[in-house]
Structures are given as structure tokens and as C-alpha cells.
PDB file of C-alpha atoms in Angstrom:
ATOM      1  CA  UNK T1459       0.000   0.000   0.000  1.00  0.00           C
ATOM      2  CA  UNK T1460       1.180   3.524  -0.747  1.00  0.00           C
ATOM      3  CA  UNK T1461       2.452   5.044   2.523  1.00  0.00           C
ATOM      4  CA  UNK T1462       0.725   8.378   1.895  1.00  0.00           C
ATOM      5  CA  UNK T1463      -2.622   6.792   1.050  1.00  0.00           C
ATOM      6  CA  UNK T1464      -2.265   4.803   4.261  1.00  0.00           C
ATOM      7  CA  UNK T1465      -2.099   8.076   6.211  1.00  0.00           C
ATOM      8  CA  UNK T1466      -5.137   9.407   4.297  1.00  0.00           C
ATOM      9  CA  UNK T1467      -7.085   6.260   5.203  1.00  0.00           C
ATOM     10  CA  UNK T1468      -6.047   6.641   8.862  1.00  0.00           C
ATOM     11  CA  UNK T1469      -7.305  10.246   8.759  1.00  0.00           C
ATOM     12  CA  UNK T1470     -10.628   9.074   7.306  1.00  0.00           C
ATOM     13  CA  UNK T1471     -10.994   6.389   9.960  1.00  0.00           C
ATOM     14  CA  UNK T1472     -10.320   8.940  12.708  1.00  0.00           C
ATOM     15  CA  UNK T1473     -13.020  11.204  11.280  1.00  0.00           C
ATOM     16  CA  UNK T1474     -15.496   8.332  11.153  1.00  0.00           C
ATOM     17  CA  UNK T1475     -14.632   7.339  14.728  1.00  0.00           C
ATOM     18  CA  UNK T1476     -15.211  10.911  15.927  1.00  0.00           C
ATOM     19  CA  UNK T1477     -18.447  11.181  13.845  1.00  0.00           C
ATOM     20  CA  UNK T1478     -17.002  14.195  12.023  1.00  0.00           C
ATOM     21  CA  UNK T1479     -18.403  13.166   8.630  1.00  0.00           C
ATOM     22  CA  UNK T1480     -17.959  10.698   5.774  1.00  0.00           C
ATOM     23  CA  UNK T1481     -15.029   8.370   4.972  1.00  0.00           C
ATOM     24  CA  UNK T1482     -12.860  10.987   3.346  1.00  0.00           C
ATOM     25  CA  UNK T1483      -9.293  11.603   4.450  1.00  0.00           C
ATOM     26  CA  UNK T1484      -6.489  13.377   2.634  1.00  0.00           C
ATOM     27  CA  UNK T1485      -2.831  14.290   2.957  1.00  0.00           C
ATOM     28  CA  UNK T1486      -0.792  16.894   1.143  1.00  0.00           C
ATOM     29  CA  UNK T1487       2.760  15.784   0.371  1.00  0.00           C
ATOM     30  CA  UNK T1488       5.662  17.999  -0.645  1.00  0.00           C
ATOM     31  CA  UNK T1489       9.243  16.852  -1.196  1.00  0.00           C
ATOM     32  CA  UNK T1490       8.310  13.371   0.021  1.00  0.00           C
ATOM     33  CA  UNK T1491       6.914  14.555   3.369  1.00  0.00           C
ATOM     34  CA  UNK T1492       3.369  14.953   4.660  1.00  0.00           C
ATOM     35  CA  UNK T1493       2.885  18.710   5.117  1.00  0.00           C
ATOM     36  CA  UNK T1494      -0.873  18.687   5.678  1.00  0.00           C
ATOM     37  CA  UNK T1495      -3.515  16.232   6.721  1.00  0.00           C
ATOM     38  CA  UNK T1496      -7.238  16.325   7.157  1.00  0.00           C
ATOM     39  CA  UNK T1497     -10.526  14.512   7.052  1.00  0.00           C
ATOM     40  CA  UNK T1498     -14.171  15.317   6.499  1.00  0.00           C
ATOM     41  CA  UNK T1499     -15.459  17.697   9.210  1.00  0.00           C
ATOM     42  CA  UNK T1500     -18.773  18.566   7.549  1.00  0.00           C
ATOM     43  CA  UNK T1501     -20.907  17.240  10.412  1.00  0.00           C
ATOM     44  CA  UNK T1502     -18.585  18.285  13.247  1.00  0.00           C
ATOM     45  CA  UNK T1503     -18.238  21.866  11.980  1.00  0.00           C
ATOM     46  CA  UNK T1504     -21.662  22.263  10.357  1.00  0.00           C
ATOM     47  CA  UNK T1505     -19.661  23.273   7.302  1.00  0.00           C
ATOM     48  CA  UNK T1506     -20.522  21.779   3.909  1.00  0.00           C
ATOM     49  CA  UNK T1507     -17.148  22.907   2.546  1.00  0.00           C
ATOM     50  CA  UNK T1508     -15.012  21.086   5.113  1.00  0.00           C
ATOM     51  CA  UNK T1509     -14.270  18.024   3.014  1.00  0.00           C
ATOM     52  CA  UNK T1510     -11.110  16.013   3.667  1.00  0.00           C
ATOM     53  CA  UNK T1511      -9.192  17.621   0.814  1.00  0.00           C
ATOM     54  CA  UNK T1512     -10.125  21.146   1.936  1.00  0.00           C
ATOM     55  CA  UNK T1513      -9.137  20.318   5.513  1.00  0.00           C
ATOM     56  CA  UNK T1514      -5.765  18.930   4.359  1.00  0.00           C
ATOM     57  CA  UNK T1515      -5.112  21.940   2.113  1.00  0.00           C
ATOM     58  CA  UNK T1516      -5.913  24.347   4.965  1.00  0.00           C
ATOM     59  CA  UNK T1517      -3.594  22.400   7.266  1.00  0.00           C
ATOM     60  CA  UNK T1518      -0.763  22.354   4.701  1.00  0.00           C
ATOM     61  CA  UNK T1519      -1.095  26.072   4.016  1.00  0.00           C
ATOM     62  CA  UNK T1520      -1.016  26.824   7.735  1.00  0.00           C
ATOM     63  CA  UNK T1521       1.995  24.548   8.312  1.00  0.00           C
ATOM     64  CA  UNK T1522       3.928  26.025   5.374  1.00  0.00           C
ATOM     65  CA  UNK T1523       2.724  29.614   5.898  1.00  0.00           C
ATOM     66  CA  UNK T1524       1.670  29.902   2.262  1.00  0.00           C
ATOM     67  CA  UNK T1525      -1.382  29.681   0.045  1.00  0.00           C
ATOM     68  CA  UNK T1526       0.659  28.298  -2.854  1.00  0.00           C
ATOM     69  CA  UNK T1527       1.232  24.561  -2.716  1.00  0.00           C
ATOM     70  CA  UNK T1528       3.108  24.351  -6.023  1.00  0.00           C
ATOM     71  CA  UNK T1529       5.062  21.121  -6.245  1.00  0.00           C
ATOM     72  CA  UNK T1530       2.805  19.360  -3.741  1.00  0.00           C
ATOM     73  CA  UNK T1531       0.648  16.289  -4.331  1.00  0.00           C
ATOM     74  CA  UNK T1532      -2.542  15.207  -2.607  1.00  0.00           C
ATOM     75  CA  UNK T1533      -3.650  11.708  -1.647  1.00  0.00           C
ATOM     76  CA  UNK T1534      -7.356  11.330  -0.938  1.00  0.00           C
ATOM     77  CA  UNK T1535      -9.551   8.340  -0.155  1.00  0.00           C
ATOM     78  CA  UNK T1536     -12.293   9.447  -2.567  1.00  0.00           C
ATOM     79  CA  UNK T1537     -12.013  11.070  -5.988  1.00  0.00           C
ATOM     80  CA  UNK T1538     -12.379  14.829  -5.405  1.00  0.00           C
ATOM     81  CA  UNK T1539     -15.790  16.424  -5.847  1.00  0.00           C
ATOM     82  CA  UNK T1540     -15.963  19.530  -8.064  1.00  0.00           C
ATOM     83  CA  UNK T1541     -15.473  21.858  -5.081  1.00  0.00           C
ATOM     84  CA  UNK T1542     -12.382  20.016  -3.867  1.00  0.00           C
ATOM     85  CA  UNK T1543     -11.014  19.708  -7.371  1.00  0.00           C
ATOM     86  CA  UNK T1544     -11.340  23.477  -7.695  1.00  0.00           C
ATOM     87  CA  UNK T1545      -9.565  24.024  -4.367  1.00  0.00           C
ATOM     88  CA  UNK T1546      -6.777  21.636  -5.372  1.00  0.00           C
ATOM     89  CA  UNK T1547      -6.281  23.499  -8.628  1.00  0.00           C
ATOM     90  CA  UNK T1548      -6.371  26.903  -6.885  1.00  0.00           C
ATOM     91  CA  UNK T1549      -3.743  25.661  -4.408  1.00  0.00           C
ATOM     92  CA  UNK T1550      -1.490  24.715  -7.376  1.00  0.00           C
ATOM     93  CA  UNK T1551      -1.208  21.105  -6.265  1.00  0.00           C
ATOM     94  CA  UNK T1552       0.474  19.261  -9.120  1.00  0.00           C
ATOM     95  CA  UNK T1553      -0.918  15.720  -8.781  1.00  0.00           C
ATOM     96  CA  UNK T1554      -3.991  14.042  -7.309  1.00  0.00           C
ATOM     97  CA  UNK T1555      -3.989  10.429  -6.168  1.00  0.00           C
ATOM     98  CA  UNK T1556      -7.371   9.019  -5.145  1.00  0.00           C
ATOM     99  CA  UNK T1557      -8.707   5.709  -3.885  1.00  0.00           C
ATOM    100  CA  UNK T1558     -12.414   5.344  -4.644  1.00  0.00           C
ATOM    101  CA  UNK T1559     -14.171   6.855  -7.656  1.00  0.00           C
ATOM    102  CA  UNK T1560     -16.976   9.424  -7.890  1.00  0.00           C
ATOM    103  CA  UNK T1561     -19.328   6.560  -8.736  1.00  0.00           C
ATOM    104  CA  UNK T1562     -18.283   4.750  -5.554  1.00  0.00           C
ATOM    105  CA  UNK T1563     -18.854   7.939  -3.536  1.00  0.00           C
ATOM    106  CA  UNK T1564     -22.401   7.839  -4.939  1.00  0.00           C
ATOM    107  CA  UNK T1565     -22.689   4.157  -4.032  1.00  0.00           C
ATOM    108  CA  UNK T1566     -22.321   4.983  -0.321  1.00  0.00           C
ATOM    109  CA  UNK T1567     -24.795   7.852  -0.388  1.00  0.00           C
ATOM    110  CA  UNK T1568     -22.773  10.880  -1.442  1.00  0.00           C
ATOM    111  CA  UNK T1569     -23.960  12.970  -4.401  1.00  0.00           C
ATOM    112  CA  UNK T1570     -20.743  14.039  -6.102  1.00  0.00           C
ATOM    113  CA  UNK T1571     -21.665  12.441  -9.418  1.00  0.00           C
ATOM    114  CA  UNK T1572     -24.753  14.669  -9.720  1.00  0.00           C
ATOM    115  CA  UNK T1573     -22.567  17.761  -9.485  1.00  0.00           C
ATOM    116  CA  UNK T1574     -20.152  16.480 -12.122  1.00  0.00           C
ATOM    117  CA  UNK T1575     -23.031  15.829 -14.512  1.00  0.00           C
ATOM    118  CA  UNK T1576     -24.088  19.469 -14.136  1.00  0.00           C
ATOM    119  CA  UNK T1577     -20.669  21.032 -14.596  1.00  0.00           C
ATOM    120  CA  UNK T1578     -18.530  21.499 -17.649  1.00  0.00           C
ATOM    121  CA  UNK T1579     -15.367  20.237 -15.917  1.00  0.00           C
ATOM    122  CA  UNK T1580     -14.524  16.573 -16.074  1.00  0.00           C
ATOM    123  CA  UNK T1581     -11.846  14.387 -14.570  1.00  0.00           C
ATOM    124  CA  UNK T1582     -11.675  12.632 -17.946  1.00  0.00           C
ATOM    125  CA  UNK T1583     -10.095  15.796 -19.331  1.00  0.00           C
ATOM    126  CA  UNK T1584      -7.496  15.767 -16.542  1.00  0.00           C
ATOM    127  CA  UNK T1585      -6.088  12.239 -16.801  1.00  0.00           C
ATOM    128  CA  UNK T1586      -2.518  13.575 -16.689  1.00  0.00           C
ATOM    129  CA  UNK T1587      -3.165  15.023 -13.215  1.00  0.00           C
ATOM    130  CA  UNK T1588      -5.472  12.455 -11.625  1.00  0.00           C
ATOM    131  CA  UNK T1589      -4.381   8.897 -10.895  1.00  0.00           C
ATOM    132  CA  UNK T1590      -6.313   6.197  -9.046  1.00  0.00           C
ATOM    133  CA  UNK T1591      -4.209   4.302  -6.481  1.00  0.00           C
ATOM    134  CA  UNK T1592      -4.899   1.750  -3.756  1.00  0.00           C
ATOM    135  CA  UNK T1593      -8.457   1.271  -4.962  1.00  0.00           C
ATOM    136  CA  UNK T1594      -8.905  -2.018  -3.107  1.00  0.00           C
ATOM    137  CA  UNK T1595      -7.905  -0.571   0.275  1.00  0.00           C
ATOM    138  CA  UNK T1596     -10.042   2.533  -0.180  1.00  0.00           C
ATOM    139  CA  UNK T1597     -13.008   0.445  -1.315  1.00  0.00           C
ATOM    140  CA  UNK T1598     -12.571  -1.621   1.879  1.00  0.00           C
ATOM    141  CA  UNK T1599     -12.697   1.638   3.849  1.00  0.00           C
ATOM    142  CA  UNK T1600     -15.955   2.547   2.090  1.00  0.00           C
ATOM    143  CA  UNK T1601     -17.382  -0.934   2.723  1.00  0.00           C
ATOM    144  CA  UNK T1602     -16.481  -0.664   6.425  1.00  0.00           C
ATOM    145  CA  UNK T1603     -18.173   2.727   6.538  1.00  0.00           C
ATOM    146  CA  UNK T1604     -21.356   1.278   5.027  1.00  0.00           C
ATOM    147  CA  UNK T1605     -21.516  -1.270   7.882  1.00  0.00           C
ATOM    148  CA  UNK T1606     -21.759   1.447  10.537  1.00  0.00           C
ATOM    149  CA  UNK T1607     -25.369   1.693  11.645  1.00  0.00           C
ATOM    150  CA  UNK T1608     -25.318   5.008  13.531  1.00  0.00           C
ATOM    151  CA  UNK T1609     -23.421   7.151  11.052  1.00  0.00           C
ATOM    152  CA  UNK T1610     -24.273  10.676  10.068  1.00  0.00           C
ATOM    153  CA  UNK T1611     -24.408  11.158   6.314  1.00  0.00           C
ATOM    154  CA  UNK T1612     -23.622  14.242   4.345  1.00  0.00           C
TER     155      UNK T1612
END
């Protein structure tokens, strides 16, 4: 398993355990080191924008004292929604590695695919920047999440 995706999965599991939101964790990596980490805090913060990727970007920017994450990469358990994709691009992150697809996000009750269908942007047009990794492990995370009976969905 990719060591950075492992950290993203751990972040997601921590968020699930704390009932912060869905199974989405992310880490920002620069020069081979984790410089930011985060997970979904939508429920905990009553903030629909506090997805795992946004949380990790905010943490990386704070840790590096910059808003420009040029040269950084992000590892995230779920393929970024349009909002997160926009934030990743605005932060100048050079590469996105994701575990589960938009369709799999939909499978567990999240509505990302609906937003993609209504927007003109597409991950298909960005294949040079977006790479799926550790699908099996991230799918296991999603399957574990589906087994939780008292989870809060967003």
C-alpha cells in the first residue's frame, strides 16, 4: 500500500470514529513529506465545505505559511468532488492520487456524481493530473463505513 494513502485512510478512519463526517481523508505531500492532513469535518463543523481535501489543504497552508502549494501532491480516499477539485487546482497542487471513484462515492450515499453531470469540468479531461491508487484498500474503507449503523451522512 502507498504510505501516503495509508495516512489518508487513517485520517478518514479517525473522522469516522469521531463522527465528524464521511469516509474521506487526505494528505498533502511535498518533497516526500506529509505537510498537511485532514478529514471530512462537515458534520462536526456544520460546514458543507469542510471536506477532507479542503481540511488537508488548509492544514498544509497553515503549516507552510503559504497559500501556494506548487510542487505538492494530494492523496485522498475518494475522488475529489468539483469543489475540492477546484480548491486543489487553486492551491497549485500538481498531482492528485485518489482511492475510490466518484461513482463509488455515490454508491455509499454521497452525491458528487450529480454535481459532475451538471458542470462542464470533467476528470476525464485531466487524466494527466489524476491517478487512481490503492483502490482495493479505499473500497474496503468505504465498505467498512457502510456497515456502521449510527453514522451521520452528508
